[in-house]
């Protein structure tokens, strides 16, 4: 399942806890450890922290 937040997209897979996150243009942002960590990952990316 895909879920979009503005210019970001997260890919949810019921078989995994980790959540890959991309921009809508396809740029890799990173992998959140859990759905609860998606906003932290996006915030870090926006602040220039390459996780």
Tab-separated table of C-alpha atoms in Angstrom:
chain	number	residue	atom	x	y	z
A	1	UNK	CA	0.000	0.000	0.000
A	2	UNK	CA	1.214	3.501	-0.795
A	3	UNK	CA	0.442	6.521	1.311
A	4	UNK	CA	1.279	10.062	0.326
A	5	UNK	CA	2.158	13.051	2.516
A	6	UNK	CA	2.556	16.123	0.320
A	7	UNK	CA	5.694	15.453	-1.735
A	8	UNK	CA	6.525	12.181	0.055
A	9	UNK	CA	5.350	8.611	-0.455
A	10	UNK	CA	5.652	5.692	1.958
A	11	UNK	CA	5.372	2.052	0.919
A	12	UNK	CA	3.665	-0.167	3.480
A	13	UNK	CA	4.146	-3.944	3.378
A	14	UNK	CA	2.263	-6.097	5.888
A	15	UNK	CA	5.218	-8.512	6.035
A	16	UNK	CA	7.743	-5.848	7.142
A	17	UNK	CA	8.017	-3.364	10.004
A	18	UNK	CA	10.312	-1.028	8.036
A	19	UNK	CA	8.734	1.551	5.730
A	20	UNK	CA	10.589	2.799	2.624
A	21	UNK	CA	10.034	6.510	1.957
A	22	UNK	CA	10.521	8.344	-1.362
A	23	UNK	CA	9.663	11.701	-2.856
A	24	UNK	CA	6.851	11.610	-5.407
A	25	UNK	CA	9.522	12.135	-8.092
A	26	UNK	CA	11.166	8.859	-6.991
A	27	UNK	CA	14.103	10.137	-4.930
A	28	UNK	CA	15.045	7.754	-2.099
A	29	UNK	CA	14.647	9.350	1.333
A	30	UNK	CA	15.322	6.328	3.508
A	31	UNK	CA	13.688	3.548	5.436
A	32	UNK	CA	11.766	4.311	8.605
A	33	UNK	CA	12.154	1.674	11.321
A	34	UNK	CA	8.379	1.691	11.838
A	35	UNK	CA	5.337	3.645	10.650
A	36	UNK	CA	5.659	5.864	13.732
A	37	UNK	CA	9.142	6.966	12.593
A	38	UNK	CA	8.137	8.220	9.124
A	39	UNK	CA	7.721	11.851	10.168
A	40	UNK	CA	11.114	11.804	11.942
A	41	UNK	CA	12.743	10.475	8.764
A	42	UNK	CA	11.097	13.163	6.628
A	43	UNK	CA	12.037	15.891	9.127
A	44	UNK	CA	15.671	14.738	9.128
A	45	UNK	CA	15.728	14.700	5.322
A	46	UNK	CA	14.318	18.214	5.137
A	47	UNK	CA	16.937	19.429	7.611
A	48	UNK	CA	19.691	17.916	5.456
A	49	UNK	CA	20.553	14.980	7.747
A	50	UNK	CA	21.467	12.066	5.432
A	51	UNK	CA	20.410	9.058	7.472
